[in-house]
Short mmCIF file of C-alpha atoms in Angstrom, two decimals:
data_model
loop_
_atom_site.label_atom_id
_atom_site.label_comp_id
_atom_site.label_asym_id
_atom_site.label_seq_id
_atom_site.Cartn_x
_atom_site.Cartn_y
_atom_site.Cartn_z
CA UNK A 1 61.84 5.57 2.11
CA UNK A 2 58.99 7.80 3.98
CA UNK A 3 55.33 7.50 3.34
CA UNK A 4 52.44 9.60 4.56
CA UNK A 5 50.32 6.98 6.14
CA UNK A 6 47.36 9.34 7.16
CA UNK A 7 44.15 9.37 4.74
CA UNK A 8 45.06 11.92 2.66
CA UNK A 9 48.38 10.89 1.92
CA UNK A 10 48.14 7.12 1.12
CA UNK A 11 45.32 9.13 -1.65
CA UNK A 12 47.61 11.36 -2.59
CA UNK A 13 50.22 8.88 -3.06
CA UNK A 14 47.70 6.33 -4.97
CA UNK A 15 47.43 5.71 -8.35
CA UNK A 16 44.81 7.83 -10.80
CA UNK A 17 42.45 4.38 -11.20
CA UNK A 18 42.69 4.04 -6.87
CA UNK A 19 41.63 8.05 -6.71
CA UNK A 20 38.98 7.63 -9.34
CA UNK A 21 38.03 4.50 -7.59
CA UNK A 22 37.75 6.45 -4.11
CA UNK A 23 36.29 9.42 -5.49
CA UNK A 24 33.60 7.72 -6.77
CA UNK A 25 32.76 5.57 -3.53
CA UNK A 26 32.57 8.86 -1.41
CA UNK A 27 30.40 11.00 -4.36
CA UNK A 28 28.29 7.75 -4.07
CA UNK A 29 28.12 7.72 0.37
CA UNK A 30 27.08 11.46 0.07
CA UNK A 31 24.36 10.94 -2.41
CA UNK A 32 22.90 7.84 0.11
CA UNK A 33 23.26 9.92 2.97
CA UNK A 34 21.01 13.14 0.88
CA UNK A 35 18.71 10.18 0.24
CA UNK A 36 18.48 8.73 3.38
CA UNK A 37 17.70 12.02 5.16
CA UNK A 38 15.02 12.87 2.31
CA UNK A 39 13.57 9.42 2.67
CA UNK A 40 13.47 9.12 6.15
CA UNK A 41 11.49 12.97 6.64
CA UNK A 42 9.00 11.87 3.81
CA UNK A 43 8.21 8.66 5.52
CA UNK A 44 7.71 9.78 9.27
CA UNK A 45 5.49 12.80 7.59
CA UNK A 46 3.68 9.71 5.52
CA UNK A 47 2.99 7.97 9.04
CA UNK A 48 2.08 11.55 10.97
CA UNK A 49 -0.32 12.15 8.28
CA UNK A 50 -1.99 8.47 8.64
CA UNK A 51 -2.26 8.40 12.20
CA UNK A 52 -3.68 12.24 11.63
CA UNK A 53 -6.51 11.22 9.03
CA UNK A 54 -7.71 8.26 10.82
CA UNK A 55 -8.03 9.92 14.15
CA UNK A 56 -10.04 12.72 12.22
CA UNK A 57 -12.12 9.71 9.80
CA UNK A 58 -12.86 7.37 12.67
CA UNK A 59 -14.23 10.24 14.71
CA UNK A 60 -17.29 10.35 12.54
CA UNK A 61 -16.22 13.27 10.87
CA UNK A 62 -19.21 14.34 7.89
CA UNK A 63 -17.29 12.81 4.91
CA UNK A 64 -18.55 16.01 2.68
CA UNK A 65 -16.71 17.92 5.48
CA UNK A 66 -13.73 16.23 5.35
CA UNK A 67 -13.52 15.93 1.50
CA UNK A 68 -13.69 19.84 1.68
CA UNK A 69 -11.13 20.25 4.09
CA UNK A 70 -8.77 17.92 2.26
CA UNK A 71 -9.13 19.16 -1.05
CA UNK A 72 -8.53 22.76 -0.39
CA UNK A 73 -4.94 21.55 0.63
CA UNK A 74 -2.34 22.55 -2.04
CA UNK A 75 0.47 19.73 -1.15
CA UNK A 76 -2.06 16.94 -0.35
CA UNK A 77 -0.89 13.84 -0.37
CA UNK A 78 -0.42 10.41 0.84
CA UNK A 79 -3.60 8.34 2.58
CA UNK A 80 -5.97 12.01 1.87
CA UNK A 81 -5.18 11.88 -1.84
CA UNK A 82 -6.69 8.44 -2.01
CA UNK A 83 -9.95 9.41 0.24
CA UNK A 84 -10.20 12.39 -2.08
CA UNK A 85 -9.96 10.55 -5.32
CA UNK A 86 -12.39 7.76 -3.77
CA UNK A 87 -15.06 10.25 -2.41
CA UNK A 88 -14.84 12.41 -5.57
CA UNK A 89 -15.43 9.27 -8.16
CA UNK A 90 -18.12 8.00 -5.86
CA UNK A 91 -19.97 11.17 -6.14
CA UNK A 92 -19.37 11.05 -9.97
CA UNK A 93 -20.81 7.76 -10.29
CA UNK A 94 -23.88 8.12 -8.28
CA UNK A 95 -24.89 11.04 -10.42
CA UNK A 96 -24.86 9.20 -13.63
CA UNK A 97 -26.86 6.59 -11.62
CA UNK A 98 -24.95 4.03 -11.85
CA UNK A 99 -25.08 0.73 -10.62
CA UNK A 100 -24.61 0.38 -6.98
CA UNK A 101 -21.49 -2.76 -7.58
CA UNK A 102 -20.25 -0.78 -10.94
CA UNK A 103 -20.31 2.78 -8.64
CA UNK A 104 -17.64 0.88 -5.88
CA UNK A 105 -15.91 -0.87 -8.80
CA UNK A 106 -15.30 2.12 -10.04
CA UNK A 107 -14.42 3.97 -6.43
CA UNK A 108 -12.11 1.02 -5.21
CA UNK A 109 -9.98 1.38 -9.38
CA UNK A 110 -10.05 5.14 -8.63
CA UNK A 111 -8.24 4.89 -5.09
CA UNK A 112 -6.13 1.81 -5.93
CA UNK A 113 -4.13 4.14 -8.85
CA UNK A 114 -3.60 6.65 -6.44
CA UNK A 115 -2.58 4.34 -3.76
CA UNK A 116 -0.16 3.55 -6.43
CA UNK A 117 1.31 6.71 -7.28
CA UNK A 118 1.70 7.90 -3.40
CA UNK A 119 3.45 4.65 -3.05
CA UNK A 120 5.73 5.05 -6.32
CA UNK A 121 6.39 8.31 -4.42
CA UNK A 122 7.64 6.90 -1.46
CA UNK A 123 9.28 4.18 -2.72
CA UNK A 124 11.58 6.71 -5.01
CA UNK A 125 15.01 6.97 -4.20
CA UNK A 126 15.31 3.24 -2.64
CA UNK A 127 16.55 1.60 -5.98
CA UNK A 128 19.56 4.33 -5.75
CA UNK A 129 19.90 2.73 -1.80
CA UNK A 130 19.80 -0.64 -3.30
CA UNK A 131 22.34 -0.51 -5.98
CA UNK A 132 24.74 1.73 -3.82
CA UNK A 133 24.71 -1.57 -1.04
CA UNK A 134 24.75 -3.65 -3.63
CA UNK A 135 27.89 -2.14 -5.63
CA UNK A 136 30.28 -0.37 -3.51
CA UNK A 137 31.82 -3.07 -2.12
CA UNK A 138 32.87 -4.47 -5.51
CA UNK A 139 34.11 -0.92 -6.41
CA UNK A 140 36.30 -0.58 -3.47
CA UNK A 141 37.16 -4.18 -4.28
CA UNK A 142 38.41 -3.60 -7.79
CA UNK A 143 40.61 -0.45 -6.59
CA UNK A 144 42.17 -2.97 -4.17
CA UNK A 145 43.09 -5.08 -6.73
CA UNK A 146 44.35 -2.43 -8.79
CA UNK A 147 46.40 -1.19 -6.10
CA UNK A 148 47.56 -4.15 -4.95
CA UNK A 149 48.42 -5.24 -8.25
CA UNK A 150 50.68 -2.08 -8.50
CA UNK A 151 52.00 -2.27 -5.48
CA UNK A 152 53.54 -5.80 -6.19
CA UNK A 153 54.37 -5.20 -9.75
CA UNK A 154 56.38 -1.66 -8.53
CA UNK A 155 58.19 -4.61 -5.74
CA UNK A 156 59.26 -6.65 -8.28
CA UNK A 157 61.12 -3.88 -10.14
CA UNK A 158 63.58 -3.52 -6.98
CA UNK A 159 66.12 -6.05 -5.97
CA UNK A 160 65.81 -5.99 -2.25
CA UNK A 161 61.80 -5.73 -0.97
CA UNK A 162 60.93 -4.97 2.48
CA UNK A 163 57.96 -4.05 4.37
CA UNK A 164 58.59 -0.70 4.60
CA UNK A 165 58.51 -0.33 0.72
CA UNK A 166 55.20 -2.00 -0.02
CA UNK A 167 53.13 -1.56 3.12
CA UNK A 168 51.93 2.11 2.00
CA UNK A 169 50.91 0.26 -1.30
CA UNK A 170 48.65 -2.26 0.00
CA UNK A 171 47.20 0.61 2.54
CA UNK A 172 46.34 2.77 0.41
CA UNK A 173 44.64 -0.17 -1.49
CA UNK A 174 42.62 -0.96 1.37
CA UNK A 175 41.59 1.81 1.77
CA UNK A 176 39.26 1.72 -1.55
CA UNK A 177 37.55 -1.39 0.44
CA UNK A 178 37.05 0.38 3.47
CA UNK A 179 35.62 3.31 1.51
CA UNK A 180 33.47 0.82 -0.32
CA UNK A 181 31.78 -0.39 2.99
CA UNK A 182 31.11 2.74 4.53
CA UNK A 183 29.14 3.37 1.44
CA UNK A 184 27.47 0.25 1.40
CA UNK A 185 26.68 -0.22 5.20
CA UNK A 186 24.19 2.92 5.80
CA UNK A 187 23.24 2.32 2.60
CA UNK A 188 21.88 -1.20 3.12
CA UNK A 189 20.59 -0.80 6.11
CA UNK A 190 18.50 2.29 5.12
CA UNK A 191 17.24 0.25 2.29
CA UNK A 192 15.71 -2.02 4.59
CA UNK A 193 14.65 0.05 6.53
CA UNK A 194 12.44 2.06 4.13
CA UNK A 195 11.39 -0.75 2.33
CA UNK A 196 9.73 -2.33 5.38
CA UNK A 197 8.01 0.87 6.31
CA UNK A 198 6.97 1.41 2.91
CA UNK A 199 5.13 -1.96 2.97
CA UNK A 200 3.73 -1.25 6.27
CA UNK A 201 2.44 2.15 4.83
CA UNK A 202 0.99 0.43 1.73
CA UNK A 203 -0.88 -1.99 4.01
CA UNK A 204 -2.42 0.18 5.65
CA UNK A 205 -3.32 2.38 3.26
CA UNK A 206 -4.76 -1.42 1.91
CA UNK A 207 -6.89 -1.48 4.96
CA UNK A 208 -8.47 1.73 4.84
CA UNK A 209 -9.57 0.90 0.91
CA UNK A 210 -11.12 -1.94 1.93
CA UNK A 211 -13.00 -0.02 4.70
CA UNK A 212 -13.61 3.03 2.95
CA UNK A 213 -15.60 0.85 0.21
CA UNK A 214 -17.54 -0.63 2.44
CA UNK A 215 -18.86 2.61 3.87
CA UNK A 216 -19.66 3.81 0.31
CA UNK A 217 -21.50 0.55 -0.28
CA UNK A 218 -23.80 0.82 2.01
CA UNK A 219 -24.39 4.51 1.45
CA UNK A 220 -25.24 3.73 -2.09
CA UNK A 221 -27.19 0.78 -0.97
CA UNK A 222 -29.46 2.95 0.90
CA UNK A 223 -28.85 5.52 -1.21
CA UNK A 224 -27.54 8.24 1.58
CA UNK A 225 -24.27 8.90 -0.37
CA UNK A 226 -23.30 12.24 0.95
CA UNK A 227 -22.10 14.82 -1.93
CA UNK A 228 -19.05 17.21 -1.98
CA UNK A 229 -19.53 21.26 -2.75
CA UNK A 230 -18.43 22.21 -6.14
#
């Protein structure tokens, strides 16, 4: 009895629940590897455009100036969408003359639901990471069972057993399992990854809230609050 024993044909020779089984891993590694690649551009742009802003924002760059320049932008995003949001309710506020502790109220909710959304953004994809570490390995688990299972059970139905006869069984078995972890492992790791830079992204976007308000508090305490172009 002869058996293919390269990849292709232990699949070939596995059973339909083992190829669905497979299938399905490797549909599921190509999906984390899109995501990864997506994730990992967006996030490295995210940190180009922070280190970008805050150069330009600690320079002393005229805040109307800046608001301007950001604005115009037709993809803007990330720590500009929250200065934009915060300068433009500012300005909205003073003009209806507002208190000085209701006008950063107000500026600090406005920039703390965009800060959400840009981090919503970033975070998306990462539950996909997380379930595809989390998974796979029980996947490619169960279609080693099944195989296995098969193997033994199509074993039992001959009189005399021998190696040869059920070792491209269990390999093609294994082979779900070994599918399963090369799914999971990038997968995992990428998760963590992302998930640490996200925080690190949403901390500092944190920071420069918290800084940002302060400026506009004391320009509406001394009432210098600088006003964008319409």
């Amino acid at each position: 009895m002869s058996s293919d024993l390269t990849f292709i044909g232990l699949f070939l020779q596995a059973s339909f629940i083992v190829q669905l089984v497979m299938l399905l891993l490797l549909g599921v590694s190509v999906a984390s590897w899109t995501f990864i690649f997506q994730r990992s551009k967006a996030l490295s742009s995210a940190r180009e455009e922070m280190r970008q802003f805050e150069d330009k924002f600690w320079s002393g760059a005229d805040l109307n100036r800046l608001y301007q320049e950001l604005s115009a932008r037709p993809n803007l995003s990330g720590i500009g969408t929250i200065f934009c949001a915060g300068f433009k309710e500012f300005v909205r506020l003073r003009k209806s003359s507002t208190g000085t502790n209701a006008i950063v109220d107000g500026t600090y909710r406005s920039m703390r639901v965009t800060m959400s959304r840009q981090v919503e953004e970033l975070e998306s994809r990462l539950p996909f990471l997380a379930t595809a570490g989390s998974i796979s390995p029980y996947i490619g688990l169960f279609g080693t069972v099944w195989g296995i299972m098969n193997a033994f059970i199509a074993l039992g139905e001959v009189q005399q057993a021998t190696l040869a006869m059920v070792a491209p069984g269990i390999a093609e078995a294994l082979i779900a399992t070994a599918i399963g972890l090369f799914a999971a492992i990038p997968a995992v790791i990428a998760y963590n990854r992302f998930s640490h830079q996200v925080e690190k992204l949403e901390n500092s976007y944190g920071n420069f809230m918290e800084e940002f308000s302060a400026i506009l508090h004391r320009q509406a305490v001394s009432g210098q609050a600088q006003q964008p172009q319409a």
